[in-house]
């Protein structure tokens, strides 16, 4: 009896996992439009390349004390 339930509902988890991965991929690809991410398809597989840009910013902190 328990195996029947597992078999009947065994497709639900892969469905949700595939939908989650699809939605995450879409979010990454949309995010990539702003963040220098290249999307390539090599041998039928999606390959995502990105550039890491490091910028050094000088932060000036002023401490003002009022006595």
Short mmCIF file of N, CA and C in Angstrom, two decimals:
data_model
loop_
_atom_site.label_atom_id
_atom_site.label_comp_id
_atom_site.label_asym_id
_atom_site.label_seq_id
_atom_site.Cartn_x
_atom_site.Cartn_y
_atom_site.Cartn_z
N UNK A 1 0.82 -1.19 0.00
CA UNK A 1 0.00 0.00 0.00
C UNK A 1 0.87 1.26 0.00
N UNK A 2 1.89 1.26 0.84
CA UNK A 2 2.77 2.43 0.90
C UNK A 2 3.53 2.62 -0.40
N UNK A 3 3.89 1.52 -1.05
CA UNK A 3 4.61 1.61 -2.32
C UNK A 3 3.74 2.20 -3.41
N UNK A 4 2.44 1.92 -3.38
CA UNK A 4 1.53 2.48 -4.37
C UNK A 4 1.48 4.00 -4.27
N UNK A 5 1.45 4.50 -3.05
CA UNK A 5 1.42 5.95 -2.83
C UNK A 5 2.73 6.57 -3.31
N UNK A 6 3.84 5.92 -3.01
CA UNK A 6 5.15 6.44 -3.43
C UNK A 6 5.25 6.47 -4.94
N UNK A 7 4.79 5.43 -5.59
CA UNK A 7 4.85 5.37 -7.05
C UNK A 7 3.94 6.41 -7.67
N UNK A 8 2.72 6.54 -7.15
CA UNK A 8 1.77 7.49 -7.72
C UNK A 8 2.23 8.93 -7.54
N UNK A 9 2.84 9.22 -6.41
CA UNK A 9 3.25 10.59 -6.12
C UNK A 9 4.74 10.81 -6.30
N UNK A 10 5.43 9.82 -6.81
CA UNK A 10 6.87 9.92 -7.00
C UNK A 10 7.28 10.92 -8.06
N UNK A 11 6.38 11.31 -8.93
CA UNK A 11 6.70 12.26 -9.99
C UNK A 11 6.62 13.70 -9.51
N UNK A 12 6.01 13.93 -8.35
CA UNK A 12 5.81 15.30 -7.87
C UNK A 12 7.13 15.97 -7.52
N UNK A 13 7.99 15.28 -6.79
CA UNK A 13 9.27 15.88 -6.39
C UNK A 13 10.13 16.24 -7.59
N UNK A 14 10.35 15.33 -8.56
CA UNK A 14 11.14 15.74 -9.73
C UNK A 14 10.52 16.90 -10.49
N UNK A 15 9.19 16.96 -10.52
CA UNK A 15 8.52 18.07 -11.20
C UNK A 15 8.84 19.39 -10.51
N UNK A 16 8.70 19.42 -9.19
CA UNK A 16 8.98 20.64 -8.45
C UNK A 16 10.45 21.02 -8.52
N UNK A 17 11.33 20.04 -8.47
CA UNK A 17 12.76 20.31 -8.57
C UNK A 17 13.08 20.91 -9.93
N UNK A 18 12.53 20.34 -11.00
CA UNK A 18 12.81 20.87 -12.33
C UNK A 18 12.23 22.27 -12.50
N UNK A 19 11.04 22.52 -11.95
CA UNK A 19 10.47 23.86 -12.03
C UNK A 19 11.32 24.85 -11.24
N UNK A 20 11.81 24.44 -10.07
CA UNK A 20 12.66 25.31 -9.25
C UNK A 20 13.94 25.65 -10.00
N UNK A 21 14.57 24.65 -10.60
CA UNK A 21 15.81 24.89 -11.33
C UNK A 21 15.55 25.81 -12.51
N UNK A 22 14.44 25.60 -13.21
CA UNK A 22 14.10 26.45 -14.36
C UNK A 22 13.92 27.90 -13.92
N UNK A 23 13.17 28.11 -12.84
CA UNK A 23 12.93 29.47 -12.38
C UNK A 23 14.21 30.11 -11.87
N UNK A 24 15.07 29.34 -11.18
CA UNK A 24 16.34 29.88 -10.70
C UNK A 24 17.22 30.25 -11.89
N UNK A 25 17.22 29.42 -12.93
CA UNK A 25 18.01 29.70 -14.12
C UNK A 25 17.53 30.98 -14.78
N UNK A 26 16.23 31.16 -14.87
CA UNK A 26 15.69 32.38 -15.46
C UNK A 26 16.11 33.59 -14.64
N UNK A 27 16.07 33.46 -13.33
CA UNK A 27 16.46 34.58 -12.46
C UNK A 27 17.94 34.89 -12.65
N UNK A 28 18.77 33.87 -12.75
CA UNK A 28 20.20 34.09 -12.95
C UNK A 28 20.44 34.73 -14.30
N UNK A 29 19.73 34.29 -15.32
CA UNK A 29 19.93 34.85 -16.65
C UNK A 29 19.46 36.29 -16.71
N UNK A 30 18.37 36.63 -16.05
CA UNK A 30 17.92 38.01 -16.02
C UNK A 30 18.90 38.86 -15.23
N UNK A 31 19.41 38.33 -14.13
CA UNK A 31 20.39 39.04 -13.32
C UNK A 31 21.66 39.25 -14.14
N UNK A 32 21.98 38.28 -14.99
CA UNK A 32 23.19 38.35 -15.80
C UNK A 32 23.17 39.47 -16.81
N UNK A 33 22.01 39.94 -17.19
CA UNK A 33 21.94 41.04 -18.13
C UNK A 33 22.58 42.29 -17.55
N UNK A 34 22.55 42.40 -16.23
CA UNK A 34 23.11 43.58 -15.58
C UNK A 34 24.50 43.34 -15.02
N UNK A 35 24.94 42.10 -14.95
CA UNK A 35 26.17 41.79 -14.22
C UNK A 35 27.26 41.16 -15.08
N UNK A 36 27.31 41.42 -16.37
CA UNK A 36 28.34 40.90 -17.25
C UNK A 36 28.43 39.38 -17.25
N UNK A 37 27.30 38.74 -17.37
CA UNK A 37 27.28 37.28 -17.44
C UNK A 37 26.96 36.87 -18.87
N UNK A 38 27.78 35.97 -19.40
CA UNK A 38 27.55 35.45 -20.74
C UNK A 38 26.86 34.10 -20.64
N UNK A 39 25.88 33.89 -21.51
CA UNK A 39 25.16 32.63 -21.56
C UNK A 39 25.51 31.96 -22.89
N UNK A 40 26.07 30.77 -22.83
CA UNK A 40 26.46 30.05 -24.02
C UNK A 40 25.85 28.66 -24.00
N UNK A 41 25.58 28.12 -25.16
CA UNK A 41 25.15 26.73 -25.24
C UNK A 41 26.26 25.98 -25.97
N UNK A 42 26.92 25.07 -25.25
CA UNK A 42 28.01 24.28 -25.80
C UNK A 42 27.61 22.82 -25.72
N UNK A 43 27.61 22.15 -26.85
CA UNK A 43 27.20 20.73 -26.93
C UNK A 43 25.83 20.51 -26.32
N UNK A 44 24.93 21.44 -26.51
CA UNK A 44 23.57 21.30 -26.00
C UNK A 44 23.41 21.58 -24.53
N UNK A 45 24.47 22.05 -23.86
CA UNK A 45 24.39 22.35 -22.44
C UNK A 45 24.56 23.85 -22.22
N UNK A 46 23.81 24.37 -21.28
CA UNK A 46 23.90 25.79 -20.95
C UNK A 46 25.14 26.02 -20.11
N UNK A 47 26.00 26.93 -20.56
CA UNK A 47 27.21 27.29 -19.83
C UNK A 47 27.11 28.76 -19.49
N UNK A 48 27.33 29.09 -18.25
CA UNK A 48 27.25 30.48 -17.80
C UNK A 48 28.65 30.93 -17.39
N UNK A 49 29.13 31.99 -18.04
CA UNK A 49 30.42 32.56 -17.70
C UNK A 49 30.20 33.96 -17.17
N UNK A 50 31.01 34.36 -16.23
CA UNK A 50 30.87 35.70 -15.70
C UNK A 50 32.22 36.30 -15.38
N UNK A 51 32.26 37.62 -15.43
CA UNK A 51 33.46 38.36 -15.07
C UNK A 51 33.30 38.86 -13.66
N UNK A 52 34.35 38.73 -12.91
CA UNK A 52 34.34 39.30 -11.58
C UNK A 52 35.10 40.61 -11.65
N UNK A 53 34.43 41.66 -11.34
CA UNK A 53 35.07 42.96 -11.34
C UNK A 53 35.26 43.40 -9.90
N UNK A 54 36.50 43.64 -9.58
CA UNK A 54 36.79 44.12 -8.24
C UNK A 54 37.18 45.59 -8.34
N UNK A 55 36.56 46.38 -7.57
CA UNK A 55 36.92 47.79 -7.53
C UNK A 55 37.25 48.15 -6.10
N UNK A 56 38.29 48.92 -5.96
CA UNK A 56 38.69 49.37 -4.63
C UNK A 56 38.15 50.78 -4.46
N UNK A 57 37.37 50.94 -3.46
CA UNK A 57 36.81 52.26 -3.18
C UNK A 57 37.37 52.75 -1.86
N UNK A 58 37.81 53.97 -1.88
CA UNK A 58 38.29 54.56 -0.63
C UNK A 58 37.10 55.08 0.15
N UNK A 59 37.02 54.68 1.35
CA UNK A 59 35.93 55.12 2.21
C UNK A 59 36.51 56.07 3.23
N UNK A 60 35.97 57.25 3.27
CA UNK A 60 36.43 58.26 4.22
C UNK A 60 35.39 58.36 5.31
N UNK A 61 35.84 58.15 6.51
CA UNK A 61 34.95 58.24 7.66
C UNK A 61 35.42 59.41 8.50
N UNK A 62 34.53 60.30 8.75
CA UNK A 62 34.86 61.45 9.59
C UNK A 62 34.16 61.29 10.93
N UNK A 63 34.94 61.41 11.95
CA UNK A 63 34.37 61.38 13.29
C UNK A 63 34.26 62.81 13.78
N UNK A 64 33.09 63.23 14.04
CA UNK A 64 32.86 64.59 14.53
C UNK A 64 32.42 64.49 15.98
N UNK A 65 33.16 65.13 16.84
CA UNK A 65 32.83 65.12 18.26
C UNK A 65 32.42 66.52 18.68
N UNK A 66 31.30 66.61 19.33
CA UNK A 66 30.83 67.88 19.86
C UNK A 66 30.95 67.80 21.38
N UNK A 67 31.74 68.71 21.93
CA UNK A 67 31.90 68.74 23.40
C UNK A 67 30.92 69.70 24.02
#
